[in-house]
Amino acid sequence: NAGVTQTPKFQVLKTGQSMTLQCAQDMNHEYMSWYRQDPGMGLRLIHYSVGAGITDQGEVPNGYNVSRSTTEDFPLRLLSAAPSQTSVYFCASNEGLAGDGTQYFGPGTRLLVL
Amino acid sequence: ILNVEQSPQSLHVQEGDSTNFTCSFPSSNFYALHWYRWETAKSPEALFVMTLNGDEKKKGRISATLNTKEGYSYLYIKGSQPEDSATYLCAFIGWGAAGNKLTFGGGTRVLVKP
């Protein structure tokens, strides 16, 4: 199993550009989440999904969109990038109600918005 | 927004010494507390999932205790080694939290000096 994969690893954007951060998992996990990591603030939840076709907002959803058309994939879209979105983004999955909530994290995407 | 706090934010430990640090969380509506270890340039990895008041978990030289009534958990590292250098994150799940939503603390960054 590859686990949770994320692409790209690094990205530089100009303010106002759009992009999609890709996330995929091959563990057949029901739940998937996106977090951002900023210095001194740990991990903050952006959006999450409890299954294909179902998404909901986390703590810091503004400026981000998600969709979940398949169990495996959970892309994160930045419609109009802002410097405040410079961060490291982690995708995670877990087994949902069948498990204990342990999150399995991807390797992260480092994003710089100029 | 749930208040999950970790202290101290960082600590330096001499190799061979033992250390401990704290995660505090809401004492009401508790469902589970997670601990994750996060090495630089890697993804967070689960250490412990704790659900019952009085729980004690151990993995090698690292152990954790849980007090749900007063809302805190301690993580202990016995005989610290340089490879223990990492950021340790705790994450709280409240009862009824949709999708196993985790609220992370800011982390305790541990540096073990040889």
Coordinates of C-alpha atoms in Angstrom, one line a residue:
Chain A
N1 CA 0.0 0.0 0.0
A2 CA 1.2 3.5 -0.8
G3 CA -0.9 4.9 2.0
V4 CA -1.8 8.6 1.6
T5 CA -0.1 10.4 -1.3
Q6 CA -0.1 14.1 -2.1
T7 CA 0.9 16.1 -5.2
P8 CA 2.7 18.3 -5.7
K9 CA 5.3 18.4 -3.0
F10 CA 6.1 22.1 -3.6
Q11 CA 4.3 24.9 -5.4
V12 CA 4.8 28.6 -5.9
L13 CA 1.8 30.6 -6.9
K14 CA 1.1 34.3 -7.6
T15 CA -1.7 36.0 -5.8
G16 CA -5.0 35.4 -7.5
Q17 CA -3.9 32.2 -9.2
S18 CA -5.9 29.0 -8.7
M19 CA -4.7 25.5 -8.2
T20 CA -5.7 22.0 -6.9
L21 CA -3.8 20.0 -4.3
Q22 CA -4.3 16.4 -5.0
C23 CA -4.7 13.7 -2.3
A24 CA -5.3 10.0 -2.7
Q25 CA -5.4 7.0 -0.4
D26 CA -5.5 3.3 -1.1
M27 CA -6.5 2.0 2.3
N28 CA -10.3 2.2 1.5
H29 CA -10.7 4.7 4.4
E30 CA -14.1 6.4 4.7
Y31 CA -12.9 9.6 6.2
M32 CA -10.5 12.1 4.7
S33 CA -9.3 15.5 5.9
W34 CA -7.2 18.5 4.9
Y35 CA -5.1 20.4 7.5
R36 CA -2.8 23.3 7.2
Q37 CA 0.2 23.7 9.4
D38 CA 1.5 27.2 10.4
P39 CA 4.3 27.9 12.9
G40 CA 3.2 27.7 16.5
M41 CA -0.3 26.7 15.6
G42 CA -0.1 23.0 15.1
L43 CA -2.5 21.5 12.6
R44 CA -5.8 23.2 11.8
L45 CA -8.6 21.4 10.0
I46 CA -9.7 23.0 6.7
H47 CA -12.3 20.6 5.3
Y48 CA -13.2 17.0 5.9
S49 CA -15.2 14.2 4.3
V50 CA -17.0 11.2 5.9
G51 CA -17.5 9.4 2.6
A52 CA -17.9 9.9 -1.2
G53 CA -20.2 12.8 -1.9
I54 CA -20.1 14.2 1.6
T55 CA -17.9 17.0 2.8
D56 CA -18.0 19.6 5.6
Q57 CA -16.1 22.6 6.8
G58 CA -13.4 22.5 9.5
E59 CA -11.9 25.3 11.5
V60 CA -10.4 27.4 8.7
P61 CA -12.4 26.7 5.5
N62 CA -12.4 30.2 3.9
G63 CA -10.7 30.3 0.5
Y64 CA -10.8 26.5 0.0
N65 CA -13.1 24.2 -1.8
V66 CA -13.2 20.4 -1.7
S67 CA -15.1 17.6 -3.3
R68 CA -15.2 13.8 -2.8
S69 CA -16.4 12.0 -5.9
T70 CA -14.6 8.7 -5.0
T71 CA -13.5 7.0 -1.8
E72 CA -9.9 7.3 -2.9
D73 CA -9.5 11.0 -3.8
F74 CA -10.0 14.2 -1.9
P75 CA -8.7 17.2 -3.8
L76 CA -8.3 20.7 -2.2
R77 CA -8.9 23.7 -4.5
L78 CA -7.7 27.2 -4.0
L79 CA -9.8 29.4 -6.2
S80 CA -7.9 32.7 -5.8
A81 CA -4.6 32.2 -3.9
A82 CA -3.7 34.8 -1.2
P83 CA -0.4 35.2 0.7
S84 CA -2.2 34.2 3.9
Q85 CA -2.5 30.7 2.3
T86 CA 1.2 30.2 2.3
S87 CA 1.5 27.1 4.5
V88 CA 2.2 23.4 4.5
Y89 CA -0.9 21.3 3.7
F90 CA -1.4 17.8 5.0
C91 CA -4.0 15.4 3.8
A92 CA -5.1 12.6 6.1
S93 CA -7.4 9.6 6.1
N94 CA -8.8 7.3 8.8
E95 CA -11.1 4.3 9.0
G96 CA -14.1 6.3 10.2
L97 CA -16.5 4.6 12.6
A98 CA -14.8 1.3 12.0
G99 CA -11.6 2.5 13.6
D100 CA -10.3 4.6 16.5
G101 CA -9.9 7.8 14.6
T102 CA -6.1 7.4 14.1
Q103 CA -5.1 9.8 11.3
Y104 CA -2.8 8.6 8.5
F105 CA -1.1 11.6 7.0
G106 CA 0.3 12.2 3.6
P107 CA 3.8 13.7 3.1
G108 CA 2.5 17.3 2.8
T109 CA 2.5 20.0 0.1
R110 CA 4.5 23.1 0.7
L111 CA 2.8 26.1 -0.8
L112 CA 4.2 29.6 -1.2
V113 CA 1.9 32.4 -2.4
L114 CA 3.7 35.5 -3.6
Chain B
I1 CA -13.7 26.5 18.8
L2 CA -12.3 23.9 21.2
N3 CA -9.3 24.8 23.4
V4 CA -6.5 22.3 23.3
E5 CA -3.3 23.5 24.7
Q6 CA 0.2 22.0 25.0
S7 CA 3.0 23.1 27.3
P8 CA 5.7 23.8 27.1
Q9 CA 6.0 24.9 23.5
S10 CA 9.5 23.6 23.4
L11 CA 12.1 22.0 25.6
H12 CA 15.7 21.0 25.5
V13 CA 16.6 17.7 27.1
Q14 CA 20.1 16.2 27.8
E15 CA 20.6 12.8 26.3
G16 CA 19.7 10.2 29.0
D17 CA 17.4 12.5 31.0
S18 CA 13.7 11.9 31.3
T19 CA 11.1 14.5 30.5
N20 CA 7.4 15.0 30.4
F21 CA 5.0 17.6 29.0
T22 CA 1.3 18.3 29.1
C23 CA -1.8 18.4 26.9
S24 CA -4.9 20.1 28.3
F25 CA -8.3 19.8 26.7
P26 CA -12.0 20.3 27.5
S27 CA -13.1 17.9 30.3
S28 CA -16.7 17.8 29.1
N29 CA -17.9 15.8 26.2
F30 CA -14.7 13.7 26.0
Y31 CA -14.4 10.9 23.4
A32 CA -10.7 10.3 22.7
L33 CA -7.3 11.8 22.9
H34 CA -4.5 11.1 20.4
W35 CA -0.8 11.6 20.6
Y36 CA 1.3 12.0 17.4
R37 CA 5.0 12.2 16.9
W38 CA 6.1 14.6 14.1
E39 CA 9.7 14.5 12.9
T40 CA 11.1 17.4 10.9
A41 CA 10.4 17.0 7.1
K42 CA 8.1 14.0 7.8
S43 CA 4.4 13.5 8.4
P44 CA 2.9 13.1 11.8
E45 CA 2.6 9.5 13.0
A46 CA 0.3 8.1 15.6
L47 CA 1.7 7.2 19.0
F48 CA -1.3 6.6 21.2
V49 CA -5.1 6.6 21.1
M50 CA -6.5 7.0 24.6
T51 CA -10.2 6.8 25.5
L52 CA -10.7 5.9 29.2
N53 CA -10.0 8.0 32.3
G54 CA -6.9 6.6 33.9
D55 CA -5.6 5.1 30.7
E56 CA -1.8 4.5 30.5
K57 CA -0.2 3.6 27.2
K58 CA 3.4 2.7 26.6
K59 CA 5.6 2.3 23.5
G60 CA 9.2 1.7 24.2
R61 CA 10.5 4.6 26.3
I62 CA 7.5 6.8 25.6
S63 CA 4.4 6.6 27.7
A64 CA 1.2 8.6 28.3
T65 CA -1.4 9.0 30.9
L66 CA -4.9 10.4 30.7
N67 CA -7.2 12.2 33.2
T68 CA -10.5 13.0 31.5
K69 CA -12.1 14.4 34.6
E70 CA -9.6 17.3 34.9
G71 CA -8.9 17.5 31.2
Y72 CA -5.2 16.7 30.8
S73 CA -2.8 14.1 29.5
Y74 CA 1.0 13.7 30.1
L75 CA 3.5 12.3 27.7
Y76 CA 6.7 10.9 29.2
I77 CA 10.0 10.2 27.6
K78 CA 12.3 8.0 29.7
G79 CA 16.1 8.2 29.1
S80 CA 15.8 10.6 26.1
Q81 CA 17.8 9.8 23.0
P82 CA 18.6 12.1 20.0
E83 CA 16.2 10.2 17.9
D84 CA 13.4 11.3 20.2
S85 CA 13.8 14.9 18.9
A86 CA 10.5 15.7 17.3
T87 CA 7.3 17.7 17.8
Y88 CA 4.7 15.9 19.8
L89 CA 1.1 16.7 19.1
C90 CA -2.0 15.9 21.0
A91 CA -5.4 15.9 19.4
F92 CA -8.9 15.9 21.1
I93 CA -12.0 14.3 19.8
G94 CA -15.3 15.3 21.4
W95 CA -18.2 13.0 21.8
G96 CA -20.4 13.1 18.7
A97 CA -17.7 14.9 16.7
A98 CA -18.7 14.3 13.1
G99 CA -16.2 12.4 11.0
N100 CA -13.9 11.8 14.0
K101 CA -12.9 15.5 13.8
L102 CA -9.6 16.1 15.7
T103 CA -8.7 19.4 17.3
F104 CA -4.9 19.6 17.6
G105 CA -2.8 21.4 20.2
G106 CA 0.1 23.6 19.1
G107 CA 2.6 20.9 19.9
T108 CA 5.6 20.5 22.1
R109 CA 8.9 20.6 20.3
V110 CA 11.5 18.4 21.9
L111 CA 15.2 18.7 21.2
V112 CA 17.5 16.0 22.8
K113 CA 21.1 17.2 23.0
P114 CA 23.9 14.5 22.8

